[in-house]
Coordinates of C-alpha atoms and ligand atoms in Angstrom, one line a residue:
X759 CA 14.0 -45.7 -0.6
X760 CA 13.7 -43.4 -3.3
X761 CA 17.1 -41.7 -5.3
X762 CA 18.2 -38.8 -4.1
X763 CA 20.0 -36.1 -6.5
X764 CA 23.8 -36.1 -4.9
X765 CA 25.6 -32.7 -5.4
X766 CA 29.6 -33.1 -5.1
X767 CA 33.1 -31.6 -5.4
X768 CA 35.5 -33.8 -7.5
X769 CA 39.0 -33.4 -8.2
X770 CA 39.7 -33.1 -11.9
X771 CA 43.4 -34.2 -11.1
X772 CA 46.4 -34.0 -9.1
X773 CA 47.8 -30.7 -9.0
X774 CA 50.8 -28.6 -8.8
X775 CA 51.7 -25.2 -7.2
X776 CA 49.1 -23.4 -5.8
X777 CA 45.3 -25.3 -5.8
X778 CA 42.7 -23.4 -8.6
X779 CA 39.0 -23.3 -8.4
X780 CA 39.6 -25.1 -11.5
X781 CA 41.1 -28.1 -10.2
X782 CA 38.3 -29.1 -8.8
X783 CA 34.2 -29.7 -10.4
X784 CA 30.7 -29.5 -9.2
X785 CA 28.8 -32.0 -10.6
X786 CA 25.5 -34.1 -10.0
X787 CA 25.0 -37.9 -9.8
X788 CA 22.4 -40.1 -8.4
X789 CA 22.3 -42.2 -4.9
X790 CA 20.1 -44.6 -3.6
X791 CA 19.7 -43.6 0.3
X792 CA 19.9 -47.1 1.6
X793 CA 23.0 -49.1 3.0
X794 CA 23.8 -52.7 1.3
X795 CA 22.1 -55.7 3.2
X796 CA 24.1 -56.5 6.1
X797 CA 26.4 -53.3 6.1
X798 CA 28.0 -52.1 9.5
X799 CA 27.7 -48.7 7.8
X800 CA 26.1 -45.6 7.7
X801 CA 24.2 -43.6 5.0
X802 CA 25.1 -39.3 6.1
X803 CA 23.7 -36.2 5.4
X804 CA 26.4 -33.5 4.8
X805 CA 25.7 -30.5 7.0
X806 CA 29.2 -28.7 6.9
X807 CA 32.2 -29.7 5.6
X808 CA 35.6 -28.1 6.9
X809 CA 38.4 -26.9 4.6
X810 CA 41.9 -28.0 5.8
X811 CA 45.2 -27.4 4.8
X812 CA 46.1 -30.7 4.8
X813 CA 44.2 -31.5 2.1
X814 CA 46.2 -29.9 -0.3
X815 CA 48.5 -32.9 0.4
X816 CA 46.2 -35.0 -1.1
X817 CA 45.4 -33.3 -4.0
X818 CA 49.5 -34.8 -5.0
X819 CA 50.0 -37.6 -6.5
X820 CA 52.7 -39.4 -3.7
X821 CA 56.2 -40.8 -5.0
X822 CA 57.0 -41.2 -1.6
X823 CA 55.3 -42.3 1.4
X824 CA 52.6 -39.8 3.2
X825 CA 50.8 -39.9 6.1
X826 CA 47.8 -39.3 4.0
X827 CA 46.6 -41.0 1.1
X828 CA 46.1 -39.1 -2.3
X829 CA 42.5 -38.0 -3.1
X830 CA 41.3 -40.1 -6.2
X831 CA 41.4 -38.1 -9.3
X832 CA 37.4 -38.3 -10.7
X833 CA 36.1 -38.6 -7.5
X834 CA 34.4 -36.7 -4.8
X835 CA 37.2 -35.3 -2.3
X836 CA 36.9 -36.0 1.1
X837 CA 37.4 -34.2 4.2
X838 CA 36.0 -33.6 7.7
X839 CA 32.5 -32.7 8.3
X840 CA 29.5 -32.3 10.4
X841 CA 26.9 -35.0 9.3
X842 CA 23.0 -36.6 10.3
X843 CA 22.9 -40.0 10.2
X844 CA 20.1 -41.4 7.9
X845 CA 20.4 -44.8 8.5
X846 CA 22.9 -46.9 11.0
X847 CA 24.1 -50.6 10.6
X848 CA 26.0 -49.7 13.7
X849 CA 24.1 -50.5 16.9
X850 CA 26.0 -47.4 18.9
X851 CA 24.0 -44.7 16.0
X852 CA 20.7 -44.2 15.0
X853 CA 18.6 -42.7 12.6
X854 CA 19.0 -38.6 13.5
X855 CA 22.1 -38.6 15.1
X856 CA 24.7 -36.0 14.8
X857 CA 28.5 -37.0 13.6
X858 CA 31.5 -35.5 13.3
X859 CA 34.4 -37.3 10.8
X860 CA 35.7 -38.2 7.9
X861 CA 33.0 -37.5 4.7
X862 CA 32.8 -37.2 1.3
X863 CA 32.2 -33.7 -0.4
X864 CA 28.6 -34.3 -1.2
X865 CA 25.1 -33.5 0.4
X866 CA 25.1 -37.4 0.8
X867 CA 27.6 -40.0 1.5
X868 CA 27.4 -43.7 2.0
X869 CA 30.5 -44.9 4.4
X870 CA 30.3 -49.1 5.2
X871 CA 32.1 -48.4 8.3
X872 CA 31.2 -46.0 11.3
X873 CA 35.0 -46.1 12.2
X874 CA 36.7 -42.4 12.9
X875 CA 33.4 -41.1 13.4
X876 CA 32.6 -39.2 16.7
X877 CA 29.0 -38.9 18.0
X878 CA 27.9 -35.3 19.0
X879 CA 26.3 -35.0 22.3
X880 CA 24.6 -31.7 20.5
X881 CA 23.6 -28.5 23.0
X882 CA 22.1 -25.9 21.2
X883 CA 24.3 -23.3 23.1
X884 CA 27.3 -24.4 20.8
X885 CA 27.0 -24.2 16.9
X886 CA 27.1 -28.0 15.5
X887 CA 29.7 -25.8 12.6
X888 CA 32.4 -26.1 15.9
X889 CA 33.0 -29.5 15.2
X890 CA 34.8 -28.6 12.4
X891 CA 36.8 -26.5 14.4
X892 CA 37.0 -25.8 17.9
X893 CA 35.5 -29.1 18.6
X894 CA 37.3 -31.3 16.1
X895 CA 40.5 -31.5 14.5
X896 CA 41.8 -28.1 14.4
X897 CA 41.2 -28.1 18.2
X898 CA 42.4 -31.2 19.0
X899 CA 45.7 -30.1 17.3
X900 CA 45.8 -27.0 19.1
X901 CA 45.3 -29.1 22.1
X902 CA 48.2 -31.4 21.5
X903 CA 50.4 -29.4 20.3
X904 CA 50.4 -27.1 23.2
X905 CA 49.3 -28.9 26.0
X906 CA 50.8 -32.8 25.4
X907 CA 53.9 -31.8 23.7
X908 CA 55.0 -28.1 24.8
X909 CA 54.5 -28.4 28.1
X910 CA 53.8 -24.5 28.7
X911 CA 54.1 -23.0 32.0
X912 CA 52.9 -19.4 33.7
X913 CA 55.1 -16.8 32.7
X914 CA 56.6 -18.3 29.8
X915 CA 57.1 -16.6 25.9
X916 CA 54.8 -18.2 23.4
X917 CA 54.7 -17.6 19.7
X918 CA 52.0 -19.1 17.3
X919 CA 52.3 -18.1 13.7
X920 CA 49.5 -18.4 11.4
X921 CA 47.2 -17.4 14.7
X922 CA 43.9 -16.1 13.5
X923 CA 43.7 -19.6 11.5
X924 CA 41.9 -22.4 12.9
X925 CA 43.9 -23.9 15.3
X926 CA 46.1 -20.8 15.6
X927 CA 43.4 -18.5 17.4
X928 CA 42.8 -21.9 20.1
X929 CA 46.5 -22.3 20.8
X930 CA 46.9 -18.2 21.7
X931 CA 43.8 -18.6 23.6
X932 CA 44.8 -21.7 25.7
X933 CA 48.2 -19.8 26.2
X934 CA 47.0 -17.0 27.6
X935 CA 44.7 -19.2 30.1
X936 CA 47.7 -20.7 31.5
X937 CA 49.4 -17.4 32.1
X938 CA 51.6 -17.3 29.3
X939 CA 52.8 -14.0 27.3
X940 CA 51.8 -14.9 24.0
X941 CA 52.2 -12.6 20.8
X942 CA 50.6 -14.4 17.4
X943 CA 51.3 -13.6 13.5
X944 CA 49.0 -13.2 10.7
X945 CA 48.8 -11.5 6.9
X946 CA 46.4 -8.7 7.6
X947 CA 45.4 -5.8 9.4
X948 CA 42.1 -7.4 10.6
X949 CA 43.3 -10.2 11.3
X950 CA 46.0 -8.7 13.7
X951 CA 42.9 -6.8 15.1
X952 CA 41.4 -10.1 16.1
X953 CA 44.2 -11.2 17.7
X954 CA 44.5 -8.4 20.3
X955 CA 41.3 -7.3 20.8
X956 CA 38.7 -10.8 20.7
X957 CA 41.2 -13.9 21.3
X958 CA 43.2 -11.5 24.2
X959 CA 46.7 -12.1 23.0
X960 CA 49.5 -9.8 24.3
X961 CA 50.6 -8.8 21.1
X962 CA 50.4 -9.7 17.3
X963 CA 52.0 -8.1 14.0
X964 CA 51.3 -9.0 10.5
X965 CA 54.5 -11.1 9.3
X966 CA 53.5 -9.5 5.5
X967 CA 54.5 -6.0 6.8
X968 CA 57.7 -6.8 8.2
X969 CA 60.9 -7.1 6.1
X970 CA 63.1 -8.7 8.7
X971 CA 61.5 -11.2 10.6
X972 CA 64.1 -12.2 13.4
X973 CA 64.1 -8.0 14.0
X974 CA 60.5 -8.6 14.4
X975 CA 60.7 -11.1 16.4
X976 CA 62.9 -9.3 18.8
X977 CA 61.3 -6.5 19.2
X978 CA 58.0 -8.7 20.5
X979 CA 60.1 -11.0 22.2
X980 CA 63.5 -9.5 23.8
X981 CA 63.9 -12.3 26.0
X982 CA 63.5 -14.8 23.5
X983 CA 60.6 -17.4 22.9
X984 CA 60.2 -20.4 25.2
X985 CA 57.4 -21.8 22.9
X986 CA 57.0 -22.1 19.1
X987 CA 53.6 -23.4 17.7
X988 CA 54.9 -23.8 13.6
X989 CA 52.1 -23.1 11.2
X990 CA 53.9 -21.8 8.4
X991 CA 57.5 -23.4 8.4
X992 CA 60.4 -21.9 5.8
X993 CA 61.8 -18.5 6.5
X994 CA 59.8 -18.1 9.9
X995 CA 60.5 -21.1 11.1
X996 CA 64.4 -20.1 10.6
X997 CA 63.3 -16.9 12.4
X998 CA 62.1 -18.2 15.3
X999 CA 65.4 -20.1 15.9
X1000 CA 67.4 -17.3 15.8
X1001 CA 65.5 -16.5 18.7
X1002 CA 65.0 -19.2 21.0
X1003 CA 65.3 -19.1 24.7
X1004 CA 67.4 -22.2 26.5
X1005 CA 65.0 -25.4 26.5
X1006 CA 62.7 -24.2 24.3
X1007 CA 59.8 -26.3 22.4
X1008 CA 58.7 -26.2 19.4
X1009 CA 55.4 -28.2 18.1
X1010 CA 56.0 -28.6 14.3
X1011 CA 52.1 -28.7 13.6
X1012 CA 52.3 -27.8 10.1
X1013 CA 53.9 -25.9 7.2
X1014 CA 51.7 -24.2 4.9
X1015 CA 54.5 -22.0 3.4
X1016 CA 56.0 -24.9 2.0
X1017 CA 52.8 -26.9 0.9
X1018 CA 52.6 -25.6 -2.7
X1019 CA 56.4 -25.4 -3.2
X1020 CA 57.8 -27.7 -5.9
X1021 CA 61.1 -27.3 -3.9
X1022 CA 60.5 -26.8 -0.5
X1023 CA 62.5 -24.0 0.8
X1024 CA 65.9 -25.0 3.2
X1025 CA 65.9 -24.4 6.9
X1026 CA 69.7 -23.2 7.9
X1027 CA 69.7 -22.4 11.9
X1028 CA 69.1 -25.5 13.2
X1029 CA 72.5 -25.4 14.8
X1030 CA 70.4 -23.2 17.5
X1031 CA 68.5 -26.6 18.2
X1032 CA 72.2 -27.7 20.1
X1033 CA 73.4 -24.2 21.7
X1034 CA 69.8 -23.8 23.1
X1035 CA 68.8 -27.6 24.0
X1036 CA 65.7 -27.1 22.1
X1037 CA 63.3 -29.8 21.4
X1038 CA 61.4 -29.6 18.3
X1039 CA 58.3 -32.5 17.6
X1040 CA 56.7 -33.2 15.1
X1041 CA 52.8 -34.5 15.0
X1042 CA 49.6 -36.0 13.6
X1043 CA 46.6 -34.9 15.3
X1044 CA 45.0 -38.2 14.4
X1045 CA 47.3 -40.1 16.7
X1046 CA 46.1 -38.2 19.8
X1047 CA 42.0 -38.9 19.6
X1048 CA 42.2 -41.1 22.6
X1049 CA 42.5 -37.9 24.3
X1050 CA 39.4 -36.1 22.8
X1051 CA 37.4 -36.7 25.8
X1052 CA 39.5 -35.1 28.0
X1053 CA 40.0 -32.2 25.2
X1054 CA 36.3 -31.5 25.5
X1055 CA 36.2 -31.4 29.1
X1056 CA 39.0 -28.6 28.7
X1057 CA 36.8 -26.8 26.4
X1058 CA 33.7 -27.2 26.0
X1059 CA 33.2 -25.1 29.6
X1060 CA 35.4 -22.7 28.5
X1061 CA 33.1 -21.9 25.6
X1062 CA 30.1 -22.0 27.7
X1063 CA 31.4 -19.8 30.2
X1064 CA 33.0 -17.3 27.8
X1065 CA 36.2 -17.9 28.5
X1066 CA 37.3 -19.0 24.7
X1067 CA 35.6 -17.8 21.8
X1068 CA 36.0 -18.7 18.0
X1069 CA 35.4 -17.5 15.0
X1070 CA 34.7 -18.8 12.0
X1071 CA 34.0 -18.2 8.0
X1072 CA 31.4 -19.9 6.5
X1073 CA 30.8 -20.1 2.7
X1074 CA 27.9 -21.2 1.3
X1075 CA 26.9 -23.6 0.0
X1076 CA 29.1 -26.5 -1.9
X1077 CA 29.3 -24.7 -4.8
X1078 CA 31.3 -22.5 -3.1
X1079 CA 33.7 -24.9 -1.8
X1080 CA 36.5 -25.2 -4.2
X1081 CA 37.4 -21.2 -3.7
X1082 CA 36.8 -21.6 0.2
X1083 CA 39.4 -24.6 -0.2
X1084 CA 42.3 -22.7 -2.2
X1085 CA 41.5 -19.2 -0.4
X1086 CA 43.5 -21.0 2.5
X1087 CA 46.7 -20.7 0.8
X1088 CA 46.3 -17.0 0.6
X1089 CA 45.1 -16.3 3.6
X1090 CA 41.1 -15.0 2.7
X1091 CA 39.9 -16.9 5.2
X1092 CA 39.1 -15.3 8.5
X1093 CA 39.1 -17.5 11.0
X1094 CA 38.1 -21.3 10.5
X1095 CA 36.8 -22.4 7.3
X1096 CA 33.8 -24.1 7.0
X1097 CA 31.1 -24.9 4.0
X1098 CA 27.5 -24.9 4.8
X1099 CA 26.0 -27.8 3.1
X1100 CA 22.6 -27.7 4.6
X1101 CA 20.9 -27.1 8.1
X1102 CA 19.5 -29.7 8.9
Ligands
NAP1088 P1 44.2 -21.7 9.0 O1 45.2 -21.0 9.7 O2 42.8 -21.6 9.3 O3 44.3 -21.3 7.4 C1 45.5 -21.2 6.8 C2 46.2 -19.9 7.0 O4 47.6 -20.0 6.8 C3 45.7 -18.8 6.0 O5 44.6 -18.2 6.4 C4 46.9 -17.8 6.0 O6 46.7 -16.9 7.1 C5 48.1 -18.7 6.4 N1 49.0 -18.9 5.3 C6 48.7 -19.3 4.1 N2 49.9 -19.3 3.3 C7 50.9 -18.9 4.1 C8 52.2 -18.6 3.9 N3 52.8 -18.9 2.7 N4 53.0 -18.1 4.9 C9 52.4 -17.8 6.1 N5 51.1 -18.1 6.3 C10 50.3 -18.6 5.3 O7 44.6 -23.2 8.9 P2 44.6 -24.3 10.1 O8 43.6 -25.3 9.8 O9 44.6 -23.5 11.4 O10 46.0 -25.0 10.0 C11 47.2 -24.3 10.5 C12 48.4 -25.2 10.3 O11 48.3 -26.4 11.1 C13 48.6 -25.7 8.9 O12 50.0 -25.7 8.6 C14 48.1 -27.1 8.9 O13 48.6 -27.9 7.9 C15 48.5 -27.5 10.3 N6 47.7 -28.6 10.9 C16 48.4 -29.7 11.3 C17 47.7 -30.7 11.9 C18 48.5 -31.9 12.5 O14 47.9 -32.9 12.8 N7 49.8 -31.8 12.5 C19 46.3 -30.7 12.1 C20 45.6 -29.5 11.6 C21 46.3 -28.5 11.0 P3 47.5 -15.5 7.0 O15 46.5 -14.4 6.5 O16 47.9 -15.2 8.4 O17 48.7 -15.6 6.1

């Protein structure tokens, strides 16, 4: 098989503070579309890739011990995506079929194993983008945060911070389906918008226009908050336990406050943890996949019938990648972010 010209995002090195465009390069190489004699492999072609804050985790070099490995400095970055296989050395995929897993950030990437790759039983009522989102990670977190670990019931207070954001707009959704009162934070007007009027939460305020965010919180929540879904971490995290209800649950999903941080900020009301026999949990979505099929059977009607939407920002194209990547630390994008690679 012929050569193919191989687009890809590479990170120039391991950075510090907030991720630049700059940090990162387009350039071009050459690949030959054909797996190695005897591989157990597959040979993809990128359709979308999805931006995640994680990443910015592994654009660090680690001292210490993380639960994900540094990208490689030189090399393509790698992420989730949306992928057509080109060629299988794994019986259970064939040439044409759609994947959703770990890629490289190229039009093409060679992997010699199909492990942590999920098949897509494609219908074209559902964009094949979602599996970057709804229908992958994002949603799987939002799944077991809330569901496995939370335990929410009817009638109780939720509060998911960073909620237009890719899991955040699923969690307020899936909230509000079990009959919970559920008020989300976000950085702009629009975003508040969305939060009220398309994903049907209760109520929502932008944490950027408030100066005191425990007042904030009291005013939305007088009775206090039975469940926190942590997005953001630092002062709002010390917020929300200031105003914690008795047994309360918190799902520590992720911190992006703190992610570009040299010194990550302290936390200093943790005592409330003991006077309100609160549980707080940690997790890593990829220890939960067992579940996914269960997670799909949740959703995937709910989309169908209407009953959960998403929305998502796609930027086209890899060249536009890196500033898709870092606009997730300022908050451009709106909704999910996704890169459109190619259509088909
Ligand atoms: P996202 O919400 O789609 O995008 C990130 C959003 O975070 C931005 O749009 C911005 O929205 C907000 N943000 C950025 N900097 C902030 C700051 N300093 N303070 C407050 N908000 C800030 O991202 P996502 O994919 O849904 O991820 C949400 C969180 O879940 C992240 O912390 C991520 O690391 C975590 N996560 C964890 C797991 C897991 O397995 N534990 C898996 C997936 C994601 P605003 O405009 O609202 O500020």
């Amino acid at each position: 098989m012929a050569e193919v010209r191989n687009k890809q995002v590479l990170l120039n090195d391991y950075v510090r503070g907030f991720p630049k465009e700059s940090d990162m390069a387009i350039t071009s190489s050459t690949l030959k579309l054909k797996l190695p004699e005897g591989s157990k492999g597959v040979v993809l072609k990128n359709l979308y890739l999805s931006c995640d804050p994680y990443m910015r985790g592994r654009m660090t070099n680690h001292e210490r011990e993380s639960y994900v490995d540094s990208f490689k400095p030189g090399s393509p970055i790698t992420g989730y995506g949306v992928c057509k296989v080109l060629e299988s050395g794994d019986p259970n995929l064939k040439e044409g079929d759609l994947v959703w897993g770990m890629t490289g950030w190229e039009e093409y990437t060679v992997l010699n194993t199909t492990q942590g790759l999920f098949k897509i039983q494609h219908t074209t009522d559902i964009p094949l983008s979602y599996y970057t989102g709804i229908l992958g990670m994002p949603g799987m977190t939002a799944y077991v945060g809330l569901y496995e670990l939370c335990s929410p019931k009817k009638g109780e207070y939720v509060y998911v911070s960073a909620a237009s954001g890719a899991v955040g707009q699923l969690v307020g959704q899936f909230a509000k389906l079990l009959g919970c009162y559920v008020v989300g934070s976000a950085g702009t007007k629009e975003k508040v918008d969305l939060l009220k009027n398309k994903f049907g939460f209760d109520e929502a305020f932008n944490y950027k226009e408030e100066a005191d965010w425990d007042a904030a919180l009291k005013r939305y929540f007088p009775q206090g908050i039975d469940i926190y879904f942590e997005n953001v971490g630092g002062k709002m995290l010390d917020a929300v336990l200031l105003n914690l209800r008795v047994h309360a649950r918190i799902a520590a999903c992720g911190m992006i406050s703190q992610y570009n941080l040299e010194h990550p900020e302290g936390v200093h009301n943790l005592t409330q943890l003991i006077s309100k026999r609160a549980n707080i949990v940690g997790f890593v979505v990829g220890e939960y996949y067992h579940l996914y099929q269960t997670f799909l059977d949740l959703v995937v009607p709910g989309i169908k019938e209407g009953k959960i939407v998403y929305v998502e920002d796609v930027a086209e194209g890899l060249d536009s990648a890196p500033r898709a990547l870092v606009g997730l630390f300022s908050g451009r994008n709106v909704g999910k972010q996704v890169v459109l690679v190619s259509h088909d």
